[in-house]
Tab-separated table of C-alpha atoms and ligand atoms in Angstrom:
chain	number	residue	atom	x	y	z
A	6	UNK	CA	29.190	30.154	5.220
A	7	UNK	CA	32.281	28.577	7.146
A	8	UNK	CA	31.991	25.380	9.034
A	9	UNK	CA	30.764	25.646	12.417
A	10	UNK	CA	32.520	24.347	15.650
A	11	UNK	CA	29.940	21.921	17.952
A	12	UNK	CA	32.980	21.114	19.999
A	13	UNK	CA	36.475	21.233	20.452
A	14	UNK	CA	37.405	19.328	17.210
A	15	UNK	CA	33.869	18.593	15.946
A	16	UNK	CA	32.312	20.310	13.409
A	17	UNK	CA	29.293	20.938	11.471
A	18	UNK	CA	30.715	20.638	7.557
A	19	UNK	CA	26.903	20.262	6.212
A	20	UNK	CA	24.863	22.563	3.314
A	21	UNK	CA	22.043	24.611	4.037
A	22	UNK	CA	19.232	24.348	0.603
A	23	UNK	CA	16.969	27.699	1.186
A	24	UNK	CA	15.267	27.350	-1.645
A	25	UNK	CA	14.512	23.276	-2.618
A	26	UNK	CA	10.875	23.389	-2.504
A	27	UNK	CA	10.502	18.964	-3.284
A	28	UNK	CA	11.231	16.230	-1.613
A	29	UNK	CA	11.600	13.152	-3.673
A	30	UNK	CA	9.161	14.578	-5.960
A	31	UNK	CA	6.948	14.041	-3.233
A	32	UNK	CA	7.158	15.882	-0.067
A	33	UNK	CA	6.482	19.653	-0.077
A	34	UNK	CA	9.296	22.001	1.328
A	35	UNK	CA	7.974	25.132	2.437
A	36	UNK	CA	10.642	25.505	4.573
A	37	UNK	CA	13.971	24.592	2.703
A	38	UNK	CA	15.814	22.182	4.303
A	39	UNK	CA	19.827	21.115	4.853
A	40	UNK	CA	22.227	18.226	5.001
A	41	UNK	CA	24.256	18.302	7.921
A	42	UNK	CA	27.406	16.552	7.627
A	43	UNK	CA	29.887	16.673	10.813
A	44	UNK	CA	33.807	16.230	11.063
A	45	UNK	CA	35.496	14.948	13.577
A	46	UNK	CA	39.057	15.273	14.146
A	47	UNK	CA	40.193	12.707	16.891
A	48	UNK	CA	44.137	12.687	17.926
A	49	UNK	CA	44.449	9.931	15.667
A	50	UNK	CA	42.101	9.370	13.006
A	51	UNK	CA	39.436	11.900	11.146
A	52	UNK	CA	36.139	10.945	10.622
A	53	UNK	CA	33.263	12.726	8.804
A	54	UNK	CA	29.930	11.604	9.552
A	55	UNK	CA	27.475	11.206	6.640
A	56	UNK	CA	27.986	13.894	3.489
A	57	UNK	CA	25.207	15.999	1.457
A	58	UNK	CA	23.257	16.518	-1.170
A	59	UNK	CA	25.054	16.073	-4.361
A	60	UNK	CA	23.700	19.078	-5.724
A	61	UNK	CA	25.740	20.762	-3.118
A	62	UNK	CA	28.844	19.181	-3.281
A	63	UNK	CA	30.979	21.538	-3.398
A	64	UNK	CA	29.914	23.055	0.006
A	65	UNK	CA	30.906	20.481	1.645
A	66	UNK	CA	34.410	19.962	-0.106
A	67	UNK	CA	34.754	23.878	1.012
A	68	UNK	CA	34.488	23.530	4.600
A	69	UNK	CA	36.818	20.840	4.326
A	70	UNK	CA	39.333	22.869	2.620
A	71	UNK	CA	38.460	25.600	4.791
A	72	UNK	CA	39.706	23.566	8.040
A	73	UNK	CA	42.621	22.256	6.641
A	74	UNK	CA	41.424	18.673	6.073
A	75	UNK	CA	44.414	16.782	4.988
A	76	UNK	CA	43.406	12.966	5.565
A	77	UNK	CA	39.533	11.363	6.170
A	78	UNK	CA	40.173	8.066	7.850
A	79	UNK	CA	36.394	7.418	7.792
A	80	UNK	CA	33.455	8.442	5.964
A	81	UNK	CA	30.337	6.728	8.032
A	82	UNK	CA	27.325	6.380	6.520
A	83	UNK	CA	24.407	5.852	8.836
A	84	UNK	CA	22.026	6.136	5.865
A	85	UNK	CA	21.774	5.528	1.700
A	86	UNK	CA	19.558	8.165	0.652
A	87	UNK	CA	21.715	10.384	-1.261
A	88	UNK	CA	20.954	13.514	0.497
A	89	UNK	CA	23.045	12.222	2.810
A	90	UNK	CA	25.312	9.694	0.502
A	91	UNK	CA	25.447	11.177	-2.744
A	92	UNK	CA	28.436	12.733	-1.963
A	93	UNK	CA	30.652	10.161	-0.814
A	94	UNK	CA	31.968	9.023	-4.181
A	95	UNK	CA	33.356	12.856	-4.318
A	96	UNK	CA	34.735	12.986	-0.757
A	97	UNK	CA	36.359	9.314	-1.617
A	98	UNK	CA	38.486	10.768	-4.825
A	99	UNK	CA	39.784	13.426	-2.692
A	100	UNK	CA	40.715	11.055	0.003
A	101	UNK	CA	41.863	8.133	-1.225
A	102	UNK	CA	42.968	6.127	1.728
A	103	UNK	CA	39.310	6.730	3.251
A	104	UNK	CA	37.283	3.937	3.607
A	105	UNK	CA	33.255	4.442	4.186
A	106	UNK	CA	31.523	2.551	7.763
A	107	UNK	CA	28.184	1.315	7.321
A	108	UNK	CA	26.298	-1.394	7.951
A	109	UNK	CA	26.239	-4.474	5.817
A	110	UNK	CA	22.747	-3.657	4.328
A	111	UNK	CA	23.690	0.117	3.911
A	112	UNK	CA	27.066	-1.554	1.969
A	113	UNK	CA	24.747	-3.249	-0.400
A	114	UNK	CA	22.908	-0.505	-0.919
A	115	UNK	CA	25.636	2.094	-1.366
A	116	UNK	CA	27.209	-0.298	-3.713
A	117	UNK	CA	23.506	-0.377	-5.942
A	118	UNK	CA	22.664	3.206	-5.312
A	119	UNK	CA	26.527	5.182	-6.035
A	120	UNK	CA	28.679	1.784	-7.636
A	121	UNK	CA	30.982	2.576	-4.526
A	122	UNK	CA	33.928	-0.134	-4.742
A	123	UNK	CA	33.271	-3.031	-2.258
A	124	UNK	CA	37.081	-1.788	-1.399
A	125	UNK	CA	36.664	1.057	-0.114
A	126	UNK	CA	33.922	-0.172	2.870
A	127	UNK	CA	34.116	-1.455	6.171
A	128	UNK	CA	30.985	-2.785	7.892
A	129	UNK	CA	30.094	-2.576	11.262
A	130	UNK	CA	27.757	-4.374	13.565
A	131	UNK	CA	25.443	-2.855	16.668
A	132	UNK	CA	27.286	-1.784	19.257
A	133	UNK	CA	30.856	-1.924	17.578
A	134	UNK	CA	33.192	1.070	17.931
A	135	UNK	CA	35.662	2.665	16.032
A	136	UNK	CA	38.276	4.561	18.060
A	137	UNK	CA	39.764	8.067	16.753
A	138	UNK	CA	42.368	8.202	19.492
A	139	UNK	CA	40.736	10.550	22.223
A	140	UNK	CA	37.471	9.663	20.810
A	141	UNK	CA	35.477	7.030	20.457
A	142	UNK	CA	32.519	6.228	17.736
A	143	UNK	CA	29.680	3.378	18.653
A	144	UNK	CA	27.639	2.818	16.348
A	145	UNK	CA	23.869	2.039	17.249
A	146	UNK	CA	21.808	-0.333	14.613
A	147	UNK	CA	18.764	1.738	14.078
A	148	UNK	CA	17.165	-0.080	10.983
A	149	UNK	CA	13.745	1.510	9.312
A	150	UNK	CA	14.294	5.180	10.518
A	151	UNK	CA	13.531	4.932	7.575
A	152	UNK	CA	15.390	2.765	5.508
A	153	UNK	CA	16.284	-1.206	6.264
A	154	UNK	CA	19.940	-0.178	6.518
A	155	UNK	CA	19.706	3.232	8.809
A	156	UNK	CA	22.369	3.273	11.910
A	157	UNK	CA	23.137	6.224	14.674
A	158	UNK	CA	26.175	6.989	15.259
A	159	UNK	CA	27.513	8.018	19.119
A	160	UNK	CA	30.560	10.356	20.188
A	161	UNK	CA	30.837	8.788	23.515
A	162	UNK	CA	33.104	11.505	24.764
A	163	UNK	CA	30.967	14.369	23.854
A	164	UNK	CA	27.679	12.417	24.197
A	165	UNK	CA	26.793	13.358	21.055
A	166	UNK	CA	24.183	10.941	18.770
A	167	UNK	CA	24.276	11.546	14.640
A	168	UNK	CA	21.143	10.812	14.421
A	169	UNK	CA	20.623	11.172	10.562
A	170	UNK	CA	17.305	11.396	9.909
A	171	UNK	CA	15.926	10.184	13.075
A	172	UNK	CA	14.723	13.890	14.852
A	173	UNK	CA	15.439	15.479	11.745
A	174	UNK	CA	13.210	18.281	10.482
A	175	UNK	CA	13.283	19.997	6.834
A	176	UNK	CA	14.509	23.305	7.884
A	177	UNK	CA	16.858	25.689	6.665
A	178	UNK	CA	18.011	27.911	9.118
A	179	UNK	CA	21.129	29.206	10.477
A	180	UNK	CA	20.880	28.467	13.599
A	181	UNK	CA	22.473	25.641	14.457
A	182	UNK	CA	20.943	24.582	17.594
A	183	UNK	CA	16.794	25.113	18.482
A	184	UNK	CA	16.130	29.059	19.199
A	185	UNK	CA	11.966	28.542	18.063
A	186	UNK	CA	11.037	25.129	19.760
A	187	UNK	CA	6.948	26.159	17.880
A	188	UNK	CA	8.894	26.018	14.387
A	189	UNK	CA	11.151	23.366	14.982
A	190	UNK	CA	8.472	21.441	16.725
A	191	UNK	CA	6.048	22.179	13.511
A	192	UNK	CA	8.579	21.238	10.835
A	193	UNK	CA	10.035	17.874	13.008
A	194	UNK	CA	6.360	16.757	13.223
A	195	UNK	CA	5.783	16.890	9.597
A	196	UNK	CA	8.889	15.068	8.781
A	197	UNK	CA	7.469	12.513	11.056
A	198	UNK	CA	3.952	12.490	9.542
A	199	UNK	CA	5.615	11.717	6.112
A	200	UNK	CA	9.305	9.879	6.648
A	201	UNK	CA	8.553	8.246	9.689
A	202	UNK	CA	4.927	7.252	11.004
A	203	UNK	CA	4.959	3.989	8.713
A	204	UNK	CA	7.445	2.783	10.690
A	205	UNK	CA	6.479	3.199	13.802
A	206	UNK	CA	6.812	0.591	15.689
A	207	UNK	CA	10.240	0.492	14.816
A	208	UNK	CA	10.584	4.214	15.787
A	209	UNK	CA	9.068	2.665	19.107
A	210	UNK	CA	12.100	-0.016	19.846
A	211	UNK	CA	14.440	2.877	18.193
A	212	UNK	CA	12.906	5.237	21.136
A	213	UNK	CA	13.614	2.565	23.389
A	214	UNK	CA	17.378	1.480	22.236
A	215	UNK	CA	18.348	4.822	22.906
A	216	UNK	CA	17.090	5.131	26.742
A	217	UNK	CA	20.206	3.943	27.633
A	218	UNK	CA	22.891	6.606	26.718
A	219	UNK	CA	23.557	10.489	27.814
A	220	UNK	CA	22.686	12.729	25.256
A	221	UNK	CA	24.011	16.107	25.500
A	222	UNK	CA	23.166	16.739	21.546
A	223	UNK	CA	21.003	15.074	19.383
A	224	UNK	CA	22.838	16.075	15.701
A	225	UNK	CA	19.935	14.786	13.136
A	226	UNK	CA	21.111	15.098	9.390
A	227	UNK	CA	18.105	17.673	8.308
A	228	UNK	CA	17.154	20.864	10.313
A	229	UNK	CA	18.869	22.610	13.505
A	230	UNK	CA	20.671	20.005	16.107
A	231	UNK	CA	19.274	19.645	19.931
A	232	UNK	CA	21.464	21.049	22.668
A	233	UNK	CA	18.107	20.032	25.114
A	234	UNK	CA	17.365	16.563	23.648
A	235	UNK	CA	14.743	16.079	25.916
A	236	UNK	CA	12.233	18.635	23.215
A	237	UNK	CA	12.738	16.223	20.716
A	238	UNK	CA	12.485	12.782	22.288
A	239	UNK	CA	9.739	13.868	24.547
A	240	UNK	CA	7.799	14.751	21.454
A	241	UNK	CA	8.882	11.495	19.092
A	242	UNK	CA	7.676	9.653	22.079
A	243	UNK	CA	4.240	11.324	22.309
A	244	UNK	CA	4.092	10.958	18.372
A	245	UNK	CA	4.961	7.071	18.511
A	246	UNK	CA	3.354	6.027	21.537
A	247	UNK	CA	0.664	8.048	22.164
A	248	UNK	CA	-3.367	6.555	21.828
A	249	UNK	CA	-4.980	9.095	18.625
A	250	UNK	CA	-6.812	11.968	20.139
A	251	UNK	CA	-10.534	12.830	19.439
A	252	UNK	CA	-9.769	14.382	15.890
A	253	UNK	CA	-11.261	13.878	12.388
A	254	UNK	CA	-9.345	14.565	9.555
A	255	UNK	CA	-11.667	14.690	6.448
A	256	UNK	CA	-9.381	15.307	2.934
A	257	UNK	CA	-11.693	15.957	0.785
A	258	UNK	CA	-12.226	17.284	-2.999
A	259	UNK	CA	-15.709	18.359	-4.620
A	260	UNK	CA	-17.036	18.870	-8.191
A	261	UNK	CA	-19.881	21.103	-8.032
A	262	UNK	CA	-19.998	21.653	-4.463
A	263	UNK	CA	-22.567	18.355	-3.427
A	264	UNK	CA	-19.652	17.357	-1.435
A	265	UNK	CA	-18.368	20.463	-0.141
A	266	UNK	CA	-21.786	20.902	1.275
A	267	UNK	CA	-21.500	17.435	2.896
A	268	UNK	CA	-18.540	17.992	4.294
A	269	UNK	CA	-19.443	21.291	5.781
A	270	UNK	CA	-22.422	19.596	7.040
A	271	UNK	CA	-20.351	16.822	9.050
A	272	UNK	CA	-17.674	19.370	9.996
A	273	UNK	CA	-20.250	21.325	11.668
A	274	UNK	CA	-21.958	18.525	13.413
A	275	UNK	CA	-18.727	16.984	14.605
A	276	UNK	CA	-18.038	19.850	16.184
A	277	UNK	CA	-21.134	20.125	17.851
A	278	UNK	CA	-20.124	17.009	19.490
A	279	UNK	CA	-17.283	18.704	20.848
A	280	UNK	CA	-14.924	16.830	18.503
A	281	UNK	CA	-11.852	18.892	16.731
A	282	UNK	CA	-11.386	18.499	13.024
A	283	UNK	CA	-9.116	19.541	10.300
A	284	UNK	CA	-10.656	19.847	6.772
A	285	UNK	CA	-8.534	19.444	3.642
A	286	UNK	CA	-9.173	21.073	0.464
A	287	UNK	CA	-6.973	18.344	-2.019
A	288	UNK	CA	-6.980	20.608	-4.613
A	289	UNK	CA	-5.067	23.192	-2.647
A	290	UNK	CA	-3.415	21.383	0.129
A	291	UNK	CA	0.509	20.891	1.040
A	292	UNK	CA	0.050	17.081	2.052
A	293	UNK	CA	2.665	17.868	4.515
A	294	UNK	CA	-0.509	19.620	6.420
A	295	UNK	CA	-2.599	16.337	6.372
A	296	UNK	CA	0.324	13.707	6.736
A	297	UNK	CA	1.212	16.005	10.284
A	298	UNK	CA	-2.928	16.024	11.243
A	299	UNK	CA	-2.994	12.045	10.240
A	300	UNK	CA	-0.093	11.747	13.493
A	301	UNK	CA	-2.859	12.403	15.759
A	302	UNK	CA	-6.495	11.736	14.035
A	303	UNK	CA	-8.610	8.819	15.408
A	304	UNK	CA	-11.281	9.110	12.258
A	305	UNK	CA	-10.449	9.856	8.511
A	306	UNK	CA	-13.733	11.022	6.805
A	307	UNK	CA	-12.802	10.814	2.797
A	308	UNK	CA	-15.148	12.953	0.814
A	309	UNK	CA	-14.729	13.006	-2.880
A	310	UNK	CA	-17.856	13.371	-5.863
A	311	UNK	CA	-18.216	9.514	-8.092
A	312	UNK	CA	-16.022	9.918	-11.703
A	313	UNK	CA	-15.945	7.836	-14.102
A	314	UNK	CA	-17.817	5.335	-11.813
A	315	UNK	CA	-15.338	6.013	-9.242
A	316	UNK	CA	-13.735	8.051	-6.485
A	317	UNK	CA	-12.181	11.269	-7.299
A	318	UNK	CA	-8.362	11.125	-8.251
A	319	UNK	CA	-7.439	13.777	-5.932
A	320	UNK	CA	-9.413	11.288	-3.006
A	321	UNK	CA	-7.681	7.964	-4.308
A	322	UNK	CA	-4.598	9.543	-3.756
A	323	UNK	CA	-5.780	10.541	-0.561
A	324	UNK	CA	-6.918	7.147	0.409
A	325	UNK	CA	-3.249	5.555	-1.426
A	326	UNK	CA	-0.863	8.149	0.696
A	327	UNK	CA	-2.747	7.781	3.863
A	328	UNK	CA	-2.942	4.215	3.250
A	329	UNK	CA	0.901	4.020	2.995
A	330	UNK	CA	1.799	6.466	5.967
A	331	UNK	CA	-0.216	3.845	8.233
A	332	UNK	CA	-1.320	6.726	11.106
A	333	UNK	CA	-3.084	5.360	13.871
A	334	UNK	CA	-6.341	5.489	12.930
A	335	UNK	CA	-9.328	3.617	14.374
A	336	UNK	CA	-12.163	4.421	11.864
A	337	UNK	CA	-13.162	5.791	8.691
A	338	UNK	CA	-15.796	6.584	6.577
A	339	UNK	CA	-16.508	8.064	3.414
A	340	UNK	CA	-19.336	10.564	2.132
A	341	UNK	CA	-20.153	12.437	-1.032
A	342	UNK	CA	-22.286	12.670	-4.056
A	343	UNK	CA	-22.653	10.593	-7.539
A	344	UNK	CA	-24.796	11.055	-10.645
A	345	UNK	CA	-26.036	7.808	-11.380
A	346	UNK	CA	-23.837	5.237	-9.857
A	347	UNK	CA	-20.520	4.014	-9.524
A	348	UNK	CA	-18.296	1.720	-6.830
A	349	UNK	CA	-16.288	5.214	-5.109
A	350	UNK	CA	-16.686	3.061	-1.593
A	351	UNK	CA	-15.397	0.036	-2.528
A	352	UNK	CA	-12.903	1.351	-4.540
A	353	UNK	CA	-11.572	3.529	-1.871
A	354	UNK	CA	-12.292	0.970	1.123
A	355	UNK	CA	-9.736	-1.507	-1.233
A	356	UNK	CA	-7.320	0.961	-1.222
A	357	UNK	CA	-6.507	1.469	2.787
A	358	UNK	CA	-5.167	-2.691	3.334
A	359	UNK	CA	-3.068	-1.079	5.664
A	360	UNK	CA	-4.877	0.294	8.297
A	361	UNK	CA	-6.271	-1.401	10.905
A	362	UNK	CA	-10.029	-0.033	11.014
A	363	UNK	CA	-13.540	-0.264	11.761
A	364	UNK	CA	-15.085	1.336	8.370
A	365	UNK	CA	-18.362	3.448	9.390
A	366	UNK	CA	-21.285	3.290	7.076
A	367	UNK	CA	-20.741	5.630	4.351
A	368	UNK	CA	-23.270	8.282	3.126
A	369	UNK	CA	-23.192	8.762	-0.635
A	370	UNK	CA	-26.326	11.201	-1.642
A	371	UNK	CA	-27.174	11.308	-5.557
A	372	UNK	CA	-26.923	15.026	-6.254
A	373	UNK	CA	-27.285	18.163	-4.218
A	374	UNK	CA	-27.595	16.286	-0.507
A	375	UNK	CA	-31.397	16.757	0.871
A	376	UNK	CA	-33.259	15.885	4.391
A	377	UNK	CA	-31.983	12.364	4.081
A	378	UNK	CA	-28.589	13.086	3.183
A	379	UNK	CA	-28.127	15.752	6.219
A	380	UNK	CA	-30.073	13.385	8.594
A	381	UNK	CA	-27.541	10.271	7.969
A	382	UNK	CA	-24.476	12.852	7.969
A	383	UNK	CA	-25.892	13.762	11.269
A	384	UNK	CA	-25.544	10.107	12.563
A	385	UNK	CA	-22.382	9.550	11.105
A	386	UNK	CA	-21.047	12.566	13.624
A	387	UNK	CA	-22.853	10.947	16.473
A	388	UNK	CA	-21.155	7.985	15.757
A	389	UNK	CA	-17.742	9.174	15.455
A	390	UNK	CA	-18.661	11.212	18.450
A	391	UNK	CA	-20.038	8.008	20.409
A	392	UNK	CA	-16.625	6.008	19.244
A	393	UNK	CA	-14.335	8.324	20.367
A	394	UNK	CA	-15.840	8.387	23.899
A	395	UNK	CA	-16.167	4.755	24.547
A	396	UNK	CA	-12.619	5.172	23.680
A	397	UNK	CA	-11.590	7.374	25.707
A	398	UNK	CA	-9.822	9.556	22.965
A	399	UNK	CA	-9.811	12.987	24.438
B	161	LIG	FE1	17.309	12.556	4.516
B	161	LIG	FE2	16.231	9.428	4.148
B	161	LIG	O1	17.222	10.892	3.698
């Protein structure tokens, strides 16, 4: 694929990765996703705007050879990661007079993460521009989207904002604006379940920084760019701001299906209650899936069987992940079944520091669940149920 013209002399130079399937061993890809990198060519000076991937490397160097690119006056890095960095050192042997724009802490960084000369860098503080001739570069501090170092970068001509991975989405596609606002709404939400929601009241002053300039494009560094801005912000607003809605999310694993029958239990009376739920398998699920349901759950209902006097691996990871995406829950409660004892609730209640909840009274049942078991899962629902109203969580 050739590089891609956004405007007169500004291009999208990035890599598109069909098939990467991980995310920092971590994050499931169903999708793909790419590294957008973007040149532009003012009347006076040339400036690229974050890199790729190293594994794609030579993509990049490509469409720069492909357009004729002679001299980089400025490599800007709005972010460390090196799916967007790891290419720099490359891009900096084949242009040797180019010096890389970041802030201080994304310096330090660079410098730790790449061993990128303290040369070759020029920091910049909020608000300072760079000019290219015709065009002009401000550079917004941005920090925890989602890194301490993270900056945006503006072309105020074009009122464009590189973004980086603020708006982004894990997405490869060829299209390089929105065409499917459902997928692209899907994929950006689950990058914010996972990359962004611990952060968010930083996203929130971010959100707010921003307000004050005329976006034509929003050009994130993952996933298609925004020609109608407004899609994106409207949503990272509603995902930031917004109060939970009346949803349980209830990750859940089971040995020899006690639990599962729990859990089908409580689904089913929850939903009598007229409250929605999402059930999660964590043997089977992408926890892409739950991180995007956590976004707008009020309740997290953990159920898991007692092992080894303990909660289920597959639910203390649960309880660890959800623990460190920080959603905006307001209660939670755990059920399930033991043999003949254990500390699952306390071990899993010590595990969620993080989040700011009321925990509801547990029901643990010792074996198959009978009368009593059903009858407290019952009250558990018409708790949650009761909680959610006085709440007003709709
Ligand atoms: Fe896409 Fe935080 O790197």
């Amino acid at each position: 694929m050739k590089a891609r013209e956004i405007r007169p002399e500004v291009y999208w130079v990035g890599a598109i990765d069909w098939d990467r399937r991980l995310f920092d061993a971590l994050i499931p890809l169903p999708d793909g996703t790419s590294y957008n990198s973007y040149l532009i060519k003012g009347s006076e000076k040339t400036a690229l705007i974050d890199t790729v991937d190293p594994t794609k490397e030579n993509v990049l160097l490509n469409h720069l050879n492909q357009l004729g690119v002679e001299n980089i006056d400025y490599v800007i890095a709005n972010h460390a990661e090196p799916d967007h960095s790891g290419t720099i050192p490359r891009v900096l042997e084949q242009y040797p007079q180019a010096k890389v724009v970041a802030t201080p802490k994304c310096k330090d960084m660079l410098i730790d993460l790449l061993m990128i000369p303290e040369s070759r860098f020029m920091t910049v503080g909020d608000k300072e521009t760079v000019s290219l001739g015709d065009r002009t570069l401000e550079f917004i501090h941005a920090p925890w989207v989602h890194w301490p170092e993270t900056m945006l970068t503006y072309l105020r001509e074009d009122k464009i904002l590189f973004s980086c991975d603020f708006f982004g989405s894990h997405l490869a596609t060829t299209d390089l604006y929105v065409t499917d606002e459902g997928q692209v709404y899907e994929a950006a939400k689950r990058y914010y379940g996972e990359i962004m929601m611990p952060f968010r009241t930083t996203i929130q002053n971010n959100l707010e920084k921003i307000k004050g300039y005329q976006i034509d494009i929003i050009a994130p560094s993952h996933g298609p760019m925004y020609d109608q801005p407004e899609f994106i912000l409207k949503a990272y607003h509603s995902w930031a701001f917004d109060e939970p809605k009346n949803i349980v999310v209830v990750p859940y694993t089971s040995m020899h299906r006690s639990t599962l029958k729990m859990v089908e239990y409580l689904v089913g009376a929850l939903v009598q209650r007229g409250v929605t739920v999402k059930q999660f398998d964590l043997t089977v699920t992408d926890i892409g899936k739950l991180a995007m349901a956590l976004v707008d759950a009020a309740t997290v209902v953990i159920g898991t069987p007692t092992v080894l006097a303990g909660p289920h691996p597959n639910a203390a990871y649960a309880a660890f992940l959800t623990n460190a995406l920080r959603p905006n829950l307001r209660f939670v409660s755990i059920i399930g079944s033991y043999g003949w004892g254990g500390k699952t609730v306390e071990q899993l209640a010590g595990m969620i520091p993080n989040l700011k909840v009321e925990l509801l009274e547990p029901v643990l049942s010792q074996g198959l669940p009978g009368e009593a078991d059903f009858r407290a899962l019952e009250n558990l629902a018409e708790t949650i149920a009761q909680k959610h109203k006085e709440q007003n969580l709709v």
